[in-house]
PDB file of C-alpha atoms in Angstrom:
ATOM      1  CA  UNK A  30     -63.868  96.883 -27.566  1.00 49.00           C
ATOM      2  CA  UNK A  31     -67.439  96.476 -25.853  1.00 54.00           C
ATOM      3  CA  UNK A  32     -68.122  95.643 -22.270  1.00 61.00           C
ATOM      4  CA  UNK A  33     -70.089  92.537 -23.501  1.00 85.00           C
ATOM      5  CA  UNK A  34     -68.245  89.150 -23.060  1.00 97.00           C
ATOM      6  CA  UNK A  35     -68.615  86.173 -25.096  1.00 97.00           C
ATOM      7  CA  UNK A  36     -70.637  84.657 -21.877  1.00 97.00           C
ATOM      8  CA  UNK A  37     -72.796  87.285 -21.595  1.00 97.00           C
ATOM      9  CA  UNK A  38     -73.931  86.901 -25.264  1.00 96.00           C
ATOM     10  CA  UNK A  39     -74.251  82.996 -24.668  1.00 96.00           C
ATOM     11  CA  UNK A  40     -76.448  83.950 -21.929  1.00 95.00           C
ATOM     12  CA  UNK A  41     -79.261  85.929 -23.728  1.00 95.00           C
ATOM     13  CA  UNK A  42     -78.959  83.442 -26.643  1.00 95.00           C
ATOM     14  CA  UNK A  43     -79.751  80.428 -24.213  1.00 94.00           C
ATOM     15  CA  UNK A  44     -82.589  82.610 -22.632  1.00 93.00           C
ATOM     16  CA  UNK A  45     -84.711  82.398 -25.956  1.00 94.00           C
ATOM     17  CA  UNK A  46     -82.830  79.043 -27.810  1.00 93.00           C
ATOM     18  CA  UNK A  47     -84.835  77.297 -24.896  1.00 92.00           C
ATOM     19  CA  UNK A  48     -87.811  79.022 -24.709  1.00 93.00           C
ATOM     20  CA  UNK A  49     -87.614  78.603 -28.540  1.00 93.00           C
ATOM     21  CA  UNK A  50     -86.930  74.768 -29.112  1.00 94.00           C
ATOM     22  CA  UNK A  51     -88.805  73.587 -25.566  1.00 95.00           C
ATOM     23  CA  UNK A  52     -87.858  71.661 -22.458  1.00 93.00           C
ATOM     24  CA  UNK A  53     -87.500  68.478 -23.861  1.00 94.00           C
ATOM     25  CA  UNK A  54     -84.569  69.253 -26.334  1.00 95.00           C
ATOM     26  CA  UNK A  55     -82.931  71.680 -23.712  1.00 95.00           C
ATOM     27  CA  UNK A  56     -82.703  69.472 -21.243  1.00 96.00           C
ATOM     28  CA  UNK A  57     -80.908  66.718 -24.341  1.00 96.00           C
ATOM     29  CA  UNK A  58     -78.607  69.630 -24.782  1.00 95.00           C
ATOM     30  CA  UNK A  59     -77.979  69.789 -21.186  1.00 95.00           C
ATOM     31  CA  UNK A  60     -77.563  66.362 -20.301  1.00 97.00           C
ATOM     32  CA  UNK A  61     -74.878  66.520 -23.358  1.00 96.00           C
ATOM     33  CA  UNK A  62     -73.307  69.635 -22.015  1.00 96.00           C
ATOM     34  CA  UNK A  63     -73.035  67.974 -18.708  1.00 97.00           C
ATOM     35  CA  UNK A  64     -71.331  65.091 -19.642  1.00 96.00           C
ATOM     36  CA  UNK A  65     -68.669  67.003 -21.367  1.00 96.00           C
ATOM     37  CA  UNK A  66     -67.622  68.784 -18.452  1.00 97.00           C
ATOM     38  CA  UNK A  67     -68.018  65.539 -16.353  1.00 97.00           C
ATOM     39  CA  UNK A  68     -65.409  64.242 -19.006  1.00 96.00           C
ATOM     40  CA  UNK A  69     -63.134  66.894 -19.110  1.00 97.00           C
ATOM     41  CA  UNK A  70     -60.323  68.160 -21.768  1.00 97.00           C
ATOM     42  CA  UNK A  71     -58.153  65.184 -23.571  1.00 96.00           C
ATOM     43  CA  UNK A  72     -54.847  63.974 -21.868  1.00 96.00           C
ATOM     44  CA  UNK A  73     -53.323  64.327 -25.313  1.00 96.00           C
ATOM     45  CA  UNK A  74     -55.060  67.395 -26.036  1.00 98.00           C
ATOM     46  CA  UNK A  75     -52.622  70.365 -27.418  1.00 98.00           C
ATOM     47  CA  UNK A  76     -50.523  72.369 -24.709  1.00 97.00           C
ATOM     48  CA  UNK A  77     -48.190  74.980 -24.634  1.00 98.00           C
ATOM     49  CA  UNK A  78     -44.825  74.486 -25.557  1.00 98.00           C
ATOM     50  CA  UNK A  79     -45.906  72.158 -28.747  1.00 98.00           C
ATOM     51  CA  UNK A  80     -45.322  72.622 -32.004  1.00 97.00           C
ATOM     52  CA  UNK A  81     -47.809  73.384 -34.700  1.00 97.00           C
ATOM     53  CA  UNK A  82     -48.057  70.668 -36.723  1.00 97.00           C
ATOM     54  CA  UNK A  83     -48.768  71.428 -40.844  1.00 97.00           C
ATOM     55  CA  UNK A  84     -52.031  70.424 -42.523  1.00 97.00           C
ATOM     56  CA  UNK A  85     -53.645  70.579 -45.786  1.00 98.00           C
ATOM     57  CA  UNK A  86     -56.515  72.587 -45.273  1.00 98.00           C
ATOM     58  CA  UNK A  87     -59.017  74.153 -48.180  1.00 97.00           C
ATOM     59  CA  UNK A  88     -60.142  77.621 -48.976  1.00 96.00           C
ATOM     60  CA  UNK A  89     -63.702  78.629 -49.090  1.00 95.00           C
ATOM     61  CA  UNK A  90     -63.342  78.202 -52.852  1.00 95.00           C
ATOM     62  CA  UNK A  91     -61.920  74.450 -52.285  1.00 96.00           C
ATOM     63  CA  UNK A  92     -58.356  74.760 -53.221  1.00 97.00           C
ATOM     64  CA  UNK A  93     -56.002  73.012 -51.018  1.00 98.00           C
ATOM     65  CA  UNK A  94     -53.646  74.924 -49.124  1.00 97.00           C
ATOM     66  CA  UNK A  95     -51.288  74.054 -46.156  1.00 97.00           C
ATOM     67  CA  UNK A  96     -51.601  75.620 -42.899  1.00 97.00           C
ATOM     68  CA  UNK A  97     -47.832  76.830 -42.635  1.00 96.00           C
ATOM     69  CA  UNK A  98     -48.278  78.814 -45.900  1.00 96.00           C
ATOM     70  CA  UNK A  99     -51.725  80.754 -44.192  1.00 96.00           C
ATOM     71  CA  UNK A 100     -49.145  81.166 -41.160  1.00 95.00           C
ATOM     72  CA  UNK A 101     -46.614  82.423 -43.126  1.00 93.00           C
ATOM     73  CA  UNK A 102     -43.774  82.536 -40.378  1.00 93.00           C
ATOM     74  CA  UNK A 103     -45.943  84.912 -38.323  1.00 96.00           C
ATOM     75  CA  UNK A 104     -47.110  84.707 -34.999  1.00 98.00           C
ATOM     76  CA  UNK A 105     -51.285  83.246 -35.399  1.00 98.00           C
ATOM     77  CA  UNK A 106     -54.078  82.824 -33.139  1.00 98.00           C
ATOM     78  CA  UNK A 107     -55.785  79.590 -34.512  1.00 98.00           C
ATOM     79  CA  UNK A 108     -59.303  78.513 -33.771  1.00 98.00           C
ATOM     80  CA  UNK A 109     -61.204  75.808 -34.237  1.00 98.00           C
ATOM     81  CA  UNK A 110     -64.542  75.533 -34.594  1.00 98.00           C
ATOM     82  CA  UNK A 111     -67.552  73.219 -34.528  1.00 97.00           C
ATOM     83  CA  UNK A 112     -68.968  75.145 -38.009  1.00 96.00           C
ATOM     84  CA  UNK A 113     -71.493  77.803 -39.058  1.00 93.00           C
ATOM     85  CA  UNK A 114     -74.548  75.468 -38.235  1.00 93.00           C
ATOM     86  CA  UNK A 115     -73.124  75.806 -34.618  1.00 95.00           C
ATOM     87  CA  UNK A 116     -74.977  79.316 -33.551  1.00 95.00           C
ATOM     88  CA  UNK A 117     -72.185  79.875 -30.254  1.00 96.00           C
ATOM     89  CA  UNK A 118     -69.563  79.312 -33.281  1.00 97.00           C
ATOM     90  CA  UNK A 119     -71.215  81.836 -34.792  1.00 96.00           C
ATOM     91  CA  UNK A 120     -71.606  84.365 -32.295  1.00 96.00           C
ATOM     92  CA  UNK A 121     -67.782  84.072 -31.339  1.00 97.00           C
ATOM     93  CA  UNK A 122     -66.881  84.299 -35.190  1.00 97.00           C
ATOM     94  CA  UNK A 123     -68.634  87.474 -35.374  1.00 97.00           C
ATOM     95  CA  UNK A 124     -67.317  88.661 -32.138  1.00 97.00           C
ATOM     96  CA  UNK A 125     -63.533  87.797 -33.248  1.00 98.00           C
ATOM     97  CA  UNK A 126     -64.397  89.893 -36.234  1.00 97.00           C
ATOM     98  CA  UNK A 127     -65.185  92.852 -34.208  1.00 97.00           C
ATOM     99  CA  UNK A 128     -63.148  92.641 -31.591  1.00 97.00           C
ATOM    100  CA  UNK A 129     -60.642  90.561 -31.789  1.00 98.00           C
ATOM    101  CA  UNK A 130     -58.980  90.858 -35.214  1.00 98.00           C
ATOM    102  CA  UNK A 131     -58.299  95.034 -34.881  1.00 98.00           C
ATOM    103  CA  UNK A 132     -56.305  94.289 -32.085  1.00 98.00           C
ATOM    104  CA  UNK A 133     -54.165  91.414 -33.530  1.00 98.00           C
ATOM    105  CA  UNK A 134     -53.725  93.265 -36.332  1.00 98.00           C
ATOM    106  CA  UNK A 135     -52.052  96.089 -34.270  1.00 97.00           C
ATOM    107  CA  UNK A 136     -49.692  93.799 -32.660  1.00 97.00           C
ATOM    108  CA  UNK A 137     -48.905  91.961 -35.840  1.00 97.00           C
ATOM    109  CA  UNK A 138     -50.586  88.741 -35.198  1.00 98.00           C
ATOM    110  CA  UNK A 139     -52.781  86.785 -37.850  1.00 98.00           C
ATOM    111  CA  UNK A 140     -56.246  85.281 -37.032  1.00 98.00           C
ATOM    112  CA  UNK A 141     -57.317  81.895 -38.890  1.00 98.00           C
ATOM    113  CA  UNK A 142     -60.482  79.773 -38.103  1.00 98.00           C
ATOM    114  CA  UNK A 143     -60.920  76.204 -39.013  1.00 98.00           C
ATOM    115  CA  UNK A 144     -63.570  73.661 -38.859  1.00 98.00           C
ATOM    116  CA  UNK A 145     -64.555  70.324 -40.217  1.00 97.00           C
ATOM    117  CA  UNK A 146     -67.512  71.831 -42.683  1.00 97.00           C
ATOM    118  CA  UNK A 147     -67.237  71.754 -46.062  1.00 96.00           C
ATOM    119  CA  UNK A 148     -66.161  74.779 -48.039  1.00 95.00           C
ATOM    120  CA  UNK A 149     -68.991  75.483 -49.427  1.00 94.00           C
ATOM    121  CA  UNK A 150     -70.424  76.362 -45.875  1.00 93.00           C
ATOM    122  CA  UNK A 151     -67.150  77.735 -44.604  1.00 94.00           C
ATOM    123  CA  UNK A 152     -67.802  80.374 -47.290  1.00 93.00           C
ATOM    124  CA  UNK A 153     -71.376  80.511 -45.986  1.00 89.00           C
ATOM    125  CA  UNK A 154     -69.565  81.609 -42.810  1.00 90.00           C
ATOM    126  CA  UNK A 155     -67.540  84.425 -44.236  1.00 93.00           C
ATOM    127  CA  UNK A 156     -70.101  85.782 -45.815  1.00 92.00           C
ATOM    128  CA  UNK A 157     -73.058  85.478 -43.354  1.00 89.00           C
ATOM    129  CA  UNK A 158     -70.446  86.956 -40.594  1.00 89.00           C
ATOM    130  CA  UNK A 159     -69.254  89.350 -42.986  1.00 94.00           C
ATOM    131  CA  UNK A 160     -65.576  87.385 -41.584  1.00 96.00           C
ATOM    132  CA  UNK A 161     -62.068  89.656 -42.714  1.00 97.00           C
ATOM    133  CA  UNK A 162     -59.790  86.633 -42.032  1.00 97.00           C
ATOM    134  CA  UNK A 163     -58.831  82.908 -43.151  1.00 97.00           C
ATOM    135  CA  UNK A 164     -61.956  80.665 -42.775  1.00 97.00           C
ATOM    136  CA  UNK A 165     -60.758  77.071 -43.795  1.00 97.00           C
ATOM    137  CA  UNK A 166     -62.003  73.557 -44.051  1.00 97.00           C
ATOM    138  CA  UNK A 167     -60.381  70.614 -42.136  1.00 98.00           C
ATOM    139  CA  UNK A 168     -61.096  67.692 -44.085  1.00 96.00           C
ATOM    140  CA  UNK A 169     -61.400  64.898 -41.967  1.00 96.00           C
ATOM    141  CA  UNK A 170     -60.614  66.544 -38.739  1.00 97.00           C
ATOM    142  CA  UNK A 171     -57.212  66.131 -39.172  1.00 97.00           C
ATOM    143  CA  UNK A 172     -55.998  68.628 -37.732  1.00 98.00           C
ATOM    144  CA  UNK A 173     -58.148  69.127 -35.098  1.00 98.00           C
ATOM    145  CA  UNK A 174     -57.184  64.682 -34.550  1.00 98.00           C
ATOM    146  CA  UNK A 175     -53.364  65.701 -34.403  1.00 98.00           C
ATOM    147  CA  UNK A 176     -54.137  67.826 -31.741  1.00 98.00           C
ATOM    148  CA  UNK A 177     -56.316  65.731 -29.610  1.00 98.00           C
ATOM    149  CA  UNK A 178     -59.257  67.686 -29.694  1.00 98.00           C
ATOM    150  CA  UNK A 179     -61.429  65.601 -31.877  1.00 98.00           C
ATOM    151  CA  UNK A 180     -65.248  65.043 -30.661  1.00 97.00           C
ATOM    152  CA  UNK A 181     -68.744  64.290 -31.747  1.00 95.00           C
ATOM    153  CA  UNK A 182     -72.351  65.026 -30.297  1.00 93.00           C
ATOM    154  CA  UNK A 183     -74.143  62.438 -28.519  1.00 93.00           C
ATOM    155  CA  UNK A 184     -76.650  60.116 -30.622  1.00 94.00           C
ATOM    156  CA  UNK A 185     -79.788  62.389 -28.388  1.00 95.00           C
ATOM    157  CA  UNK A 186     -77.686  65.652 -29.202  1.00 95.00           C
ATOM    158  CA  UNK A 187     -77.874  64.360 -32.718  1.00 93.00           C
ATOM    159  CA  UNK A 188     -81.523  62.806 -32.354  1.00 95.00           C
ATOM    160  CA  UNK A 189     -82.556  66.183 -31.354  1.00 94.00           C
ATOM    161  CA  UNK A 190     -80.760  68.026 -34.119  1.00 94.00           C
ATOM    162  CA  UNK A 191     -82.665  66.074 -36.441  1.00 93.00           C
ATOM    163  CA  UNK A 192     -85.565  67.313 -34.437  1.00 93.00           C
ATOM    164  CA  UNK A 193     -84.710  70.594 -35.122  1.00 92.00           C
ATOM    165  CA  UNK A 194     -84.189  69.922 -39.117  1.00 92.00           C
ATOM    166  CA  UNK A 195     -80.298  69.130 -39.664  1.00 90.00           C
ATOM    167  CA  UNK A 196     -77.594  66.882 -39.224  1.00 93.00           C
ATOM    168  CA  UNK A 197     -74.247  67.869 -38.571  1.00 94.00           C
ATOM    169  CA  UNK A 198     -73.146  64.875 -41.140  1.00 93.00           C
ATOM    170  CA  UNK A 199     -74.612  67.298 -44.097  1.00 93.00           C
ATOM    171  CA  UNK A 200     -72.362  70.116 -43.117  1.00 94.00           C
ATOM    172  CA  UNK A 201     -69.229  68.275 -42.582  1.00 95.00           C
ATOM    173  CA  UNK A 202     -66.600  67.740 -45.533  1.00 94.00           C
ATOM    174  CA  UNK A 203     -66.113  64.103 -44.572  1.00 94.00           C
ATOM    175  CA  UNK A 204     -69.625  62.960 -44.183  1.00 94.00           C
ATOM    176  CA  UNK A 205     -69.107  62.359 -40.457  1.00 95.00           C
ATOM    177  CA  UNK A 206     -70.786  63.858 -37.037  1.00 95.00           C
ATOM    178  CA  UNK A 207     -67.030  64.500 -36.208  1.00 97.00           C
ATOM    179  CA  UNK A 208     -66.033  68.103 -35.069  1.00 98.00           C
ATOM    180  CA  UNK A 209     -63.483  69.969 -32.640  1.00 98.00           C
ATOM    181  CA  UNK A 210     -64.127  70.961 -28.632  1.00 98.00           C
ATOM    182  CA  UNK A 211     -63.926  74.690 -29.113  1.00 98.00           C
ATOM    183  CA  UNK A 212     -60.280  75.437 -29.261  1.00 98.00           C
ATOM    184  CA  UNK A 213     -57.650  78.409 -29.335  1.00 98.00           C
ATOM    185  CA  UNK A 214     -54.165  78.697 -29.843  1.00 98.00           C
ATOM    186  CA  UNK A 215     -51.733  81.382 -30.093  1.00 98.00           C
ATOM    187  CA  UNK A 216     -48.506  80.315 -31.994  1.00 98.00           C
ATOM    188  CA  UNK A 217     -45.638  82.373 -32.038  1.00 97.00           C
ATOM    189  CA  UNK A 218     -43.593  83.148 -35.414  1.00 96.00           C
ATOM    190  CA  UNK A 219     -41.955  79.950 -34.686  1.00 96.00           C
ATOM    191  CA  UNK A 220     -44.448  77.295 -34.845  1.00 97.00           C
ATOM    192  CA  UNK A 221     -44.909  76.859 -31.028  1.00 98.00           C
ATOM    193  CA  UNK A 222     -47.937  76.857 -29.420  1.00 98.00           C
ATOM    194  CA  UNK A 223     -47.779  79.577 -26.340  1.00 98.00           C
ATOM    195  CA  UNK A 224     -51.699  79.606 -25.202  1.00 98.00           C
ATOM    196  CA  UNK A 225     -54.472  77.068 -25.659  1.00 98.00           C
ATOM    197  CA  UNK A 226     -57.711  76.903 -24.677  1.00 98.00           C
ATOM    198  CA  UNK A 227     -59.648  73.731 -24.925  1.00 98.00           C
ATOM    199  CA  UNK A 228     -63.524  74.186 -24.412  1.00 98.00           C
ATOM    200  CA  UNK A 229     -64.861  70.521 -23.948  1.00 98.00           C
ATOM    201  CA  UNK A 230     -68.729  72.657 -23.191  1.00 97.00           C
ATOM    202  CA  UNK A 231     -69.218  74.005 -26.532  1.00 97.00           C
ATOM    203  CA  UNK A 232     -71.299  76.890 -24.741  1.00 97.00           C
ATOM    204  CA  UNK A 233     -68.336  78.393 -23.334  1.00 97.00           C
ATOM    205  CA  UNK A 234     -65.886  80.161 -25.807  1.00 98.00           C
ATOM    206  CA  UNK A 235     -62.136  81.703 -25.264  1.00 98.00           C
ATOM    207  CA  UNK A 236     -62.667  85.795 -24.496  1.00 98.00           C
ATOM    208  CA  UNK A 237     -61.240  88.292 -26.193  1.00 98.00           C
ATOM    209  CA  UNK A 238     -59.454  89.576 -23.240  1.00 98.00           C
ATOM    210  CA  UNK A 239     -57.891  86.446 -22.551  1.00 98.00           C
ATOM    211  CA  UNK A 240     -56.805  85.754 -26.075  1.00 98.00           C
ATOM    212  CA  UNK A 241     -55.261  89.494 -25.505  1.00 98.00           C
ATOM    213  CA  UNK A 242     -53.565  88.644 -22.365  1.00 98.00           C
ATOM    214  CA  UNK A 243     -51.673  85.694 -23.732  1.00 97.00           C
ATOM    215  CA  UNK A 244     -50.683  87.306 -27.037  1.00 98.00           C
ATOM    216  CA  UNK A 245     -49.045  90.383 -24.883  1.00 97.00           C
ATOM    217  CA  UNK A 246     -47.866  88.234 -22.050  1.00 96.00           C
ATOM    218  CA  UNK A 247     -45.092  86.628 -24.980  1.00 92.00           C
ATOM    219  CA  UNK A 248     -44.884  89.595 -27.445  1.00 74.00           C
TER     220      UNK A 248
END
């Protein structure tokens, strides 16, 4: 494991992502990321002590498969994700890869990531992040809606992603701007949720150590 968090990477990326797109779409992003954290995480968002609910996700090939068959009856850290046109989704992907997933894998916990986008860019993900674990599509949110954590961009977050040449409608499976607050969860064998950690500023991401912590704090 590396001495560089999460926030530390987010830092350096900001540094040229502004200088890059100017001060008038930085300070939209901002104002968005601002209001967020003025709003603060869902009462009904997921908490510890819930249970998992199942879903019918799909594979990065499209096939439909439910989310207690990926679990298998094993303890999981779950995260959802805004999707791979999201560059801090990206950069946490890749550091999960590295960092994250060797050390679940030597306590015998799984790692899945799910997001709204279709699967078509989910295995755009995998591949682009070079990703050794589940990446699956929520169709609909509906997952990510059964555990309160449903969200969308502002209309001048999305205004100024048009700006910058997409729309987060093209990249989602249902056609919508819908897509999760940043989100982790550790599940035990059982079902039931024993962390989560609900990012409402989609800058700031769940470490590694902390995802470490809780998995060892109940194993």
């Amino acid at each position: 494991m590396t001495d560089t968090t999460i926030a530390t990477q987010v830092a350096a990326f900001d540094e040229g992502f502004t200088a890059q797109i100017g001060p008038e779409l930085s300070a939209v992003f901002a104002e968005e990321q601002r209001d967020l954290r003025a709003a603060g995480v869902p009462a009904d968002a997921v908490s510890v002590g819930q249970r998992l609910p199942d879903a019918t996700l799909l594979d990065p090939t499209g096939e439909a498969v439910s989310l207690d068959t990926v679990r298998a009856d094993a303890p999981v850290v779950l995260v959802l994700y805004r999707g791979s046109w999201c560059p801090y989704c990206n950069l946490t992907l890749r550091t999960y890869q590295a960092e994250l997933l060797p050390a679940l894998r030597e306590r015998g916990v799984g790692l899945v990531a799910v997001s709204p986008q279709t699967p078509e860019a989910s295995d755009l993900a995998v591949a682009n992040g070079e990703l050794a674990f589940p990446v699956l599509t929520d169709p609909g949110n509906a997952l990510a809606r059964a555990l309160g954590v449903v969200t969308a961009p502002s209309a001048a977050a999305r205004a100024a992603h048009g700006d910058l040449g997409f729309d987060v409608a093209d990249s989602n499976a249902d056609g919508t701007g819908d897509v999760p607050f940043p989100t982790v969860l550790f599940v035990d064998a059982s079902g039931v949720v024993r962390f989560a950690d609900v990012h409402v500023d989609y800058t700031t991401r769940t470490e590694v150590a902390d995802v470490l912590r809780a998995v060892d704090a109940v194993s």
